[in-house]
mmCIF file of C-alpha atoms in Angstrom:
data_model
loop_
_atom_site.group_PDB
_atom_site.id
_atom_site.type_symbol
_atom_site.label_atom_id
_atom_site.label_comp_id
_atom_site.label_asym_id
_atom_site.label_seq_id
_atom_site.Cartn_x
_atom_site.Cartn_y
_atom_site.Cartn_z
ATOM 1 C CA MET A 1 0.000 0.000 0.000
ATOM 2 C CA GLN A 2 1.137 3.523 -0.769
ATOM 3 C CA VAL A 3 0.875 6.371 1.728
ATOM 4 C CA VAL A 4 1.413 9.459 -0.410
ATOM 5 C CA SER A 5 1.527 13.095 0.651
ATOM 6 C CA ILE A 6 0.369 15.574 -2.012
ATOM 7 C CA SER A 7 2.473 18.652 -1.297
ATOM 8 C CA SER A 8 3.591 22.066 -2.471
ATOM 9 C CA LEU A 9 5.174 24.948 -0.583
ATOM 10 C CA LYS A 10 3.559 27.329 -3.092
ATOM 11 C CA GLY A 11 -0.156 27.912 -2.624
ATOM 12 C CA GLY A 12 -2.655 28.062 -5.446
ATOM 13 C CA VAL A 13 -1.092 25.422 -7.703
ATOM 14 C CA GLY A 14 -4.037 23.014 -7.539
ATOM 15 C CA LYS A 15 -2.714 20.565 -4.963
ATOM 16 C CA THR A 16 -6.204 19.657 -3.748
ATOM 17 C CA SER A 17 -7.401 19.348 -7.355
ATOM 18 C CA VAL A 18 -4.683 16.768 -8.027
ATOM 19 C CA THR A 19 -5.629 14.913 -4.842
ATOM 20 C CA LEU A 20 -9.265 14.792 -5.973
ATOM 21 C CA GLY A 21 -8.296 13.747 -9.496
ATOM 22 C CA LEU A 22 -6.236 10.841 -8.171
ATOM 23 C CA ALA A 23 -9.046 9.880 -5.781
ATOM 24 C CA SER A 24 -11.499 9.873 -8.689
ATOM 25 C CA ALA A 25 -9.142 7.696 -10.740
ATOM 26 C CA ALA A 26 -8.699 5.294 -7.810
ATOM 27 C CA LEU A 27 -12.462 5.015 -7.306
ATOM 28 C CA THR A 28 -13.020 4.277 -10.995
ATOM 29 C CA ALA A 29 -10.214 1.705 -11.044
ATOM 30 C CA GLY A 30 -11.550 -0.061 -7.950
ATOM 31 C CA VAL A 31 -8.493 0.804 -5.832
ATOM 32 C CA PRO A 32 -9.553 0.955 -2.138
ATOM 33 C CA THR A 33 -8.446 4.430 -1.062
ATOM 34 C CA LEU A 34 -8.404 6.637 2.023
ATOM 35 C CA VAL A 35 -8.052 10.415 1.666
ATOM 36 C CA ILE A 36 -6.750 12.234 4.747
ATOM 37 C CA ASP A 37 -7.642 15.923 4.562
ATOM 38 C CA LEU A 38 -4.828 17.521 6.538
ATOM 39 C CA ASP A 39 -5.331 21.030 5.196
ATOM 40 C CA PRO A 40 -7.232 23.107 7.805
ATOM 41 C CA HIS A 41 -9.292 24.648 4.987
ATOM 42 C CA ALA A 42 -10.801 21.164 4.450
ATOM 43 C CA ASP A 43 -11.416 21.743 0.738
ATOM 44 C CA ALA A 44 -10.769 18.085 -0.103
ATOM 45 C CA SER A 45 -13.506 17.044 2.333
ATOM 46 C CA THR A 46 -15.936 19.413 0.636
ATOM 47 C CA GLY A 47 -14.936 18.170 -2.818
ATOM 48 C CA LEU A 48 -15.374 14.547 -1.721
ATOM 49 C CA ALA A 49 -18.917 15.281 -0.493
ATOM 50 C CA VAL A 50 -18.532 14.320 3.159
ATOM 51 C CA ARG A 51 -19.933 15.911 6.277
ATOM 52 C CA ALA A 52 -19.363 14.749 9.827
ATOM 53 C CA ASP A 53 -22.289 13.131 11.601
ATOM 54 C CA GLY A 54 -20.788 12.540 15.024
ATOM 55 C CA GLN A 55 -17.423 11.390 13.654
ATOM 56 C CA GLN A 56 -14.198 13.008 14.805
ATOM 57 C CA ASP A 57 -12.311 15.181 12.329
ATOM 58 C CA ILE A 58 -8.624 14.556 11.671
ATOM 59 C CA GLY A 59 -7.541 17.349 14.035
ATOM 60 C CA HIS A 60 -9.270 15.797 17.040
ATOM 61 C CA MET A 61 -8.037 12.342 16.097
ATOM 62 C CA LEU A 62 -4.477 13.677 16.007
ATOM 63 C CA LYS A 63 -4.960 15.180 19.464
ATOM 64 C CA ASN A 64 -5.594 11.674 20.844
ATOM 65 C CA ALA A 65 -3.566 9.752 18.283
ATOM 66 C CA ARG A 66 -2.812 6.779 20.549
ATOM 67 C CA LYS A 67 -6.461 6.191 21.450
ATOM 68 C CA ALA A 68 -8.426 7.544 18.478
ATOM 69 C CA ALA A 69 -10.094 4.972 16.248
ATOM 70 C CA LEU A 70 -9.386 6.108 12.707
ATOM 71 C CA ALA A 71 -11.494 3.378 11.140
ATOM 72 C CA ALA A 72 -14.528 4.336 13.252
ATOM 73 C CA ASN A 73 -14.307 7.989 12.228
ATOM 74 C CA VAL A 74 -13.659 7.908 8.496
ATOM 75 C CA LEU A 75 -16.640 8.480 6.223
ATOM 76 C CA PRO A 76 -17.363 7.092 2.752
ATOM 77 C CA SER A 77 -17.152 9.753 0.075
ATOM 78 C CA GLY A 78 -20.447 10.921 -1.360
ATOM 79 C CA TRP A 79 -19.001 9.903 -4.722
ATOM 80 C CA ILE A 80 -19.607 6.256 -3.834
ATOM 81 C CA LYS A 81 -23.349 6.307 -4.494
ATOM 82 C CA ASN A 82 -22.902 6.602 -8.268
ATOM 83 C CA ALA A 83 -19.736 4.528 -8.520
ATOM 84 C CA THR A 84 -19.133 1.039 -9.800
ATOM 85 C CA SER A 85 -16.033 -1.059 -9.268
ATOM 86 C CA ASP A 86 -14.258 -3.646 -11.372
ATOM 87 C CA GLY A 87 -15.044 -7.232 -10.495
ATOM 88 C CA GLY A 88 -18.307 -6.396 -8.772
ATOM 89 C CA ALA A 89 -16.695 -5.522 -5.423
ATOM 90 C CA ALA A 90 -18.130 -2.594 -3.490
ATOM 91 C CA PRO A 91 -16.091 0.553 -4.256
ATOM 92 C CA VAL A 92 -14.080 2.017 -1.364
ATOM 93 C CA LEU A 93 -13.222 5.702 -1.047
ATOM 94 C CA ASP A 94 -13.093 6.853 2.572
ATOM 95 C CA VAL A 95 -12.260 10.270 3.993
ATOM 96 C CA ALA A 96 -10.680 11.425 7.248
ATOM 97 C CA ILE A 97 -12.435 14.772 7.490
ATOM 98 C CA GLY A 98 -10.448 17.996 7.603
ATOM 99 C CA SER A 99 -11.112 20.841 10.000
ATOM 100 C CA ALA A 100 -9.703 24.133 11.231
ATOM 101 C CA PHE A 101 -8.851 22.418 14.535
ATOM 102 C CA ALA A 102 -5.946 20.653 12.821
ATOM 103 C CA GLY A 103 -4.364 24.086 12.503
ATOM 104 C CA VAL A 104 -3.176 23.921 16.121
ATOM 105 C CA TYR A 105 -0.427 21.609 14.819
ATOM 106 C CA ASP A 106 0.472 23.752 11.816
ATOM 107 C CA ARG A 107 3.390 25.524 13.439
ATOM 108 C CA PRO A 108 7.150 25.239 12.880
ATOM 109 C CA ASP A 109 8.210 24.103 16.345
ATOM 110 C CA LEU A 110 6.694 20.588 16.582
ATOM 111 C CA GLY A 111 8.955 18.056 18.260
ATOM 112 C CA ARG A 112 9.532 14.504 17.106
ATOM 113 C CA ARG A 113 6.728 13.129 19.246
ATOM 114 C CA ASP A 114 4.179 15.485 17.690
ATOM 115 C CA LEU A 115 5.503 14.813 14.199
ATOM 116 C CA ARG A 116 4.638 11.139 14.674
ATOM 117 C CA ARG A 117 0.979 11.729 15.585
ATOM 118 C CA LEU A 118 -0.398 10.815 12.160
ATOM 119 C CA HIS A 119 2.000 7.880 11.878
ATOM 120 C CA THR A 120 0.786 6.685 15.280
ATOM 121 C CA LEU A 121 -2.857 7.080 14.268
ATOM 122 C CA LEU A 122 -2.325 5.030 11.104
ATOM 123 C CA ASN A 123 -0.182 2.453 12.873
ATOM 124 C CA ASN A 124 -2.678 1.938 15.702
ATOM 125 C CA SER A 125 -5.397 1.341 13.126
ATOM 126 C CA THR A 126 -3.115 -1.090 11.342
ATOM 127 C CA ASN A 127 -2.521 -3.119 14.486
ATOM 128 C CA SER A 128 -6.142 -3.169 15.679
ATOM 129 C CA THR A 129 -8.157 -6.324 15.183
ATOM 130 C CA PRO A 130 -11.889 -5.636 14.987
ATOM 131 C CA ARG A 131 -14.227 -8.224 13.561
ATOM 132 C CA SER A 132 -14.486 -6.577 10.150
ATOM 133 C CA THR A 133 -11.458 -5.268 8.322
ATOM 134 C CA ARG A 134 -10.828 -3.077 5.323
ATOM 135 C CA THR A 135 -7.560 -2.859 3.453
ATOM 136 C CA TYR A 136 -6.634 0.333 1.633
ATOM 137 C CA ARG A 137 -4.215 0.060 -1.255
ATOM 138 C CA LEU A 138 -3.705 3.809 -1.324
ATOM 139 C CA VAL A 139 -3.725 6.618 1.241
ATOM 140 C CA LEU A 140 -3.633 10.166 -0.144
ATOM 141 C CA ILE A 141 -2.788 12.979 2.294
ATOM 142 C CA ASP A 142 -3.788 16.462 1.152
ATOM 143 C CA CYS A 143 -1.262 18.770 2.850
ATOM 144 C CA PRO A 144 -1.416 22.507 3.510
ATOM 145 C CA PRO A 145 0.828 24.695 1.291
ATOM 146 C CA SER A 146 3.532 25.229 3.902
ATOM 147 C CA LEU A 147 6.383 23.427 5.617
ATOM 148 C CA ASN A 148 4.940 23.783 9.085
ATOM 149 C CA GLY A 149 3.877 21.001 11.424
ATOM 150 C CA LEU A 150 1.045 19.431 9.428
ATOM 151 C CA THR A 151 3.082 18.904 6.260
ATOM 152 C CA ARG A 152 6.001 17.482 8.224
ATOM 153 C CA MET A 153 3.561 15.271 10.145
ATOM 154 C CA ALA A 154 2.223 13.988 6.825
ATOM 155 C CA TRP A 155 5.729 13.322 5.510
ATOM 156 C CA THR A 156 6.561 11.371 8.658
ATOM 157 C CA ALA A 157 3.562 9.108 8.051
ATOM 158 C CA SER A 158 4.206 8.698 4.299
ATOM 159 C CA ASN A 159 6.492 6.592 2.196
ATOM 160 C CA ARG A 160 6.283 8.945 -0.788
ATOM 161 C CA VAL A 161 5.665 12.632 -1.545
ATOM 162 C CA MET A 162 4.094 13.828 -4.786
ATOM 163 C CA LEU A 163 4.800 17.485 -5.556
ATOM 164 C CA VAL A 164 2.443 19.738 -7.517
ATOM 165 C CA ALA A 165 3.685 22.675 -9.581
ATOM 166 C CA GLU A 166 2.383 25.143 -12.128
ATOM 167 C CA PRO A 167 4.594 26.077 -15.085
ATOM 168 C CA ALA A 168 5.222 29.558 -13.674
ATOM 169 C CA LEU A 169 8.300 31.253 -12.215
ATOM 170 C CA PHE A 170 7.278 31.350 -8.554
ATOM 171 C CA SER A 171 5.927 27.808 -8.649
ATOM 172 C CA VAL A 172 9.135 26.453 -10.190
ATOM 173 C CA ALA A 173 11.110 28.149 -7.417
ATOM 174 C CA GLY A 174 8.666 26.782 -4.830
ATOM 175 C CA THR A 175 9.126 23.261 -6.191
ATOM 176 C CA GLN A 176 12.888 23.579 -5.853
ATOM 177 C CA ARG A 177 12.445 24.712 -2.227
ATOM 178 C CA THR A 178 10.101 21.810 -1.549
ATOM 179 C CA LEU A 179 12.593 19.259 -2.875
ATOM 180 C CA ARG A 180 15.382 20.758 -0.777
ATOM 181 C CA ALA A 181 13.143 20.657 2.285
ATOM 182 C CA LEU A 182 12.221 17.052 1.498
ATOM 183 C CA GLU A 183 15.887 16.034 1.302
ATOM 184 C CA LEU A 184 16.668 17.699 4.633
ATOM 185 C CA PHE A 185 13.604 16.183 6.277
ATOM 186 C CA ARG A 186 14.430 12.727 4.972
ATOM 187 C CA ALA A 187 17.989 12.945 6.289
ATOM 188 C CA GLU A 188 16.858 13.973 9.781
ATOM 189 C CA PHE A 189 13.504 12.296 10.332
ATOM 190 C CA ALA A 190 12.428 9.855 7.591
ATOM 191 C CA PRO A 191 15.196 7.953 5.781
ATOM 192 C CA GLY A 192 12.645 5.760 3.975
ATOM 193 C CA LEU A 193 10.794 8.700 2.430
ATOM 194 C CA SER A 194 11.104 9.314 -1.316
ATOM 195 C CA ALA A 195 9.748 11.678 -3.948
ATOM 196 C CA ALA A 196 6.967 10.219 -6.098
ATOM 197 C CA GLY A 197 7.634 12.919 -8.684
ATOM 198 C CA ILE A 198 6.365 16.328 -9.737
ATOM 199 C CA VAL A 199 2.988 16.860 -11.403
ATOM 200 C CA ALA A 200 2.818 19.895 -13.683
ATOM 201 C CA ASN A 201 -0.723 21.176 -13.249
ATOM 202 C CA ARG A 202 -2.894 23.800 -14.965
ATOM 203 C CA VAL A 203 -0.773 23.729 -18.107
ATOM 204 C CA ARG A 204 -1.927 25.975 -20.990
ATOM 205 C CA SER A 205 -0.765 24.479 -24.265
ATOM 206 C CA GLY A 206 -0.916 27.799 -26.137
ATOM 207 C CA SER A 207 1.129 29.728 -23.585
ATOM 208 C CA THR A 208 4.726 30.574 -24.500
ATOM 209 C CA GLU A 209 5.488 31.168 -20.828
ATOM 210 C CA HIS A 210 4.126 27.761 -19.833
ATOM 211 C CA SER A 211 6.129 26.055 -22.579
ATOM 212 C CA TYR A 212 9.276 27.789 -21.364
ATOM 213 C CA ARG A 213 8.657 26.884 -17.721
ATOM 214 C CA LEU A 214 7.843 23.268 -18.587
ATOM 215 C CA ALA A 215 11.191 23.032 -20.376
ATOM 216 C CA GLU A 216 12.785 24.599 -17.304
ATOM 217 C CA LEU A 217 11.145 22.015 -15.043
ATOM 218 C CA LYS A 218 12.441 19.211 -17.265
ATOM 219 C CA THR A 219 15.964 20.646 -17.190
ATOM 220 C CA MET A 220 15.947 21.166 -13.425
ATOM 221 C CA PHE A 221 14.244 17.971 -12.304
ATOM 222 C CA GLY A 222 14.687 15.476 -15.140
ATOM 223 C CA PRO A 223 12.814 12.193 -14.595
ATOM 224 C CA LEU A 224 11.156 13.559 -11.445
ATOM 225 C CA LEU A 225 8.829 15.545 -13.720
ATOM 226 C CA LEU A 226 5.958 13.163 -14.309
ATOM 227 C CA SER A 227 4.123 12.484 -17.521
ATOM 228 C CA PRO A 228 1.429 13.298 -18.386
ATOM 229 C CA THR A 229 1.002 16.921 -17.384
ATOM 230 C CA ILE A 230 -2.480 18.144 -16.398
ATOM 231 C CA PRO A 231 -3.947 20.883 -18.604
ATOM 232 C CA GLU A 232 -5.936 23.807 -17.288
ATOM 233 C CA GLN A 233 -9.538 22.650 -16.947
ATOM 234 C CA ALA A 234 -12.055 25.433 -17.623
ATOM 235 C CA ASN A 235 -14.868 23.701 -15.737
ATOM 236 C CA TRP A 236 -12.769 22.326 -12.850
ATOM 237 C CA GLN A 237 -14.248 24.765 -10.328
ATOM 238 C CA GLN A 238 -17.734 23.761 -11.440
ATOM 239 C CA ILE A 239 -16.880 20.071 -10.975
ATOM 240 C CA GLN A 240 -15.457 20.664 -7.507
ATOM 241 C CA GLY A 241 -18.317 22.965 -6.558
ATOM 242 C CA ALA A 242 -20.717 20.150 -7.412
ATOM 243 C CA ALA A 243 -18.632 17.761 -5.248
ATOM 244 C CA HIS A 244 -18.419 15.407 -8.219
ATOM 245 C CA PRO A 245 -15.621 13.074 -9.386
ATOM 246 C CA ILE A 246 -14.130 14.156 -12.676
ATOM 247 C CA HIS A 247 -14.533 10.621 -14.051
ATOM 248 C CA GLN A 248 -18.316 10.948 -13.753
ATOM 249 C CA TRP A 249 -18.542 14.454 -15.242
ATOM 250 C CA PRO A 250 -19.939 14.696 -18.800
ATOM 251 C CA GLY A 251 -18.012 16.200 -21.671
ATOM 252 C CA GLU A 252 -14.898 15.541 -23.706
ATOM 253 C CA SER A 253 -12.565 17.749 -21.650
ATOM 254 C CA ALA A 254 -13.463 15.934 -18.422
ATOM 255 C CA LYS A 255 -12.998 12.593 -20.169
ATOM 256 C CA ASN A 256 -9.548 13.611 -21.403
ATOM 257 C CA ALA A 257 -8.513 14.872 -17.963
ATOM 258 C CA SER A 258 -9.794 11.657 -16.383
ATOM 259 C CA GLU A 259 -7.536 9.606 -18.638
ATOM 260 C CA LEU A 260 -4.534 11.703 -17.568
ATOM 261 C CA PHE A 261 -5.270 11.074 -13.900
ATOM 262 C CA ASP A 262 -5.637 7.367 -14.698
ATOM 263 C CA GLN A 263 -2.099 7.425 -16.086
ATOM 264 C CA LEU A 264 -0.729 9.270 -13.053
ATOM 265 C CA LEU A 265 -2.409 6.803 -10.707
ATOM 266 C CA SER A 266 -1.099 3.825 -12.655
ATOM 267 C CA GLY A 267 2.452 5.137 -12.429
ATOM 268 C CA LEU A 268 2.077 5.882 -8.740
ATOM 269 C CA LEU A 269 0.835 2.395 -7.878
ATOM 270 C CA ALA A 270 3.342 0.635 -10.142
ATOM 271 C CA LYS A 271 6.235 2.049 -8.124
ATOM 272 C CA GLY A 272 4.861 1.050 -4.749
ATOM 273 C CA SER A 273 6.170 -1.815 -2.683
ATOM 274 C CA VAL A 274 5.165 -0.980 0.891
ATOM 275 C CA ARG A 275 2.197 -2.889 2.335
ATOM 276 C CA ASN A 276 0.008 -1.749 5.179
ATOM 277 C CA ARG A 277 -3.459 -2.473 6.567
ATOM 278 C CA ILE A 278 -6.002 -0.226 8.151
ATOM 279 C CA HIS A 279 -8.889 -2.012 9.812
ATOM 280 C CA ARG A 280 -12.477 -0.974 9.980
#
């Protein structure tokens, strides 16, 4: 199973959009997936059509990481009701709900014990033995756009980090900073952590500037720059506002974008070798 943080130290590059696109691809492919919404804005939770009904949000679960029951507090995405899965199995897309409360951990001075809160929460769920169990093949962690406590907590719990960038000057510089930060963090806290690659998002094919910056990304990062790139989607805000998976949205542009996310997901899963279980 892959535990993958979706990260960028530059805001506004579409990090949550990539998380939702991968979640939509996983749901369509029948890949049992958990999305952890670690961004205090909780946009991924909104996009995945979930609302707490007595369940704890991720912030309160982190507060009591050793005792909190992750499996008892995740919710199935609202996308499930219209989904089908290969082989006739019931589709699985669960969400650990985001909330502003998680922001209490989004500060730069967290110690090692606090950095392991999400790891502890996942590990305790892994080692629990309730009567019914559910195995996730993929965990996607939507991180805030900063290198404060929540992102570093996510990296501690992950085996891979996928970076999101726009083909623009400030975003290219932000990606370089993120990779440097990842190397330093890996050396000090997480020697098993690796980069899953860089997704170029919101690419405009007719833009000279975007073409130049894409070439710059390729020169700077080589094979870390993933293929395919994700083009700018005119109706993406409408899709997210409707809390709808892109794979179920009508129209040729949504279909084309869906196929690109399918390719990204396939590459992400093909490189994975770590197994884990989360019980429900």
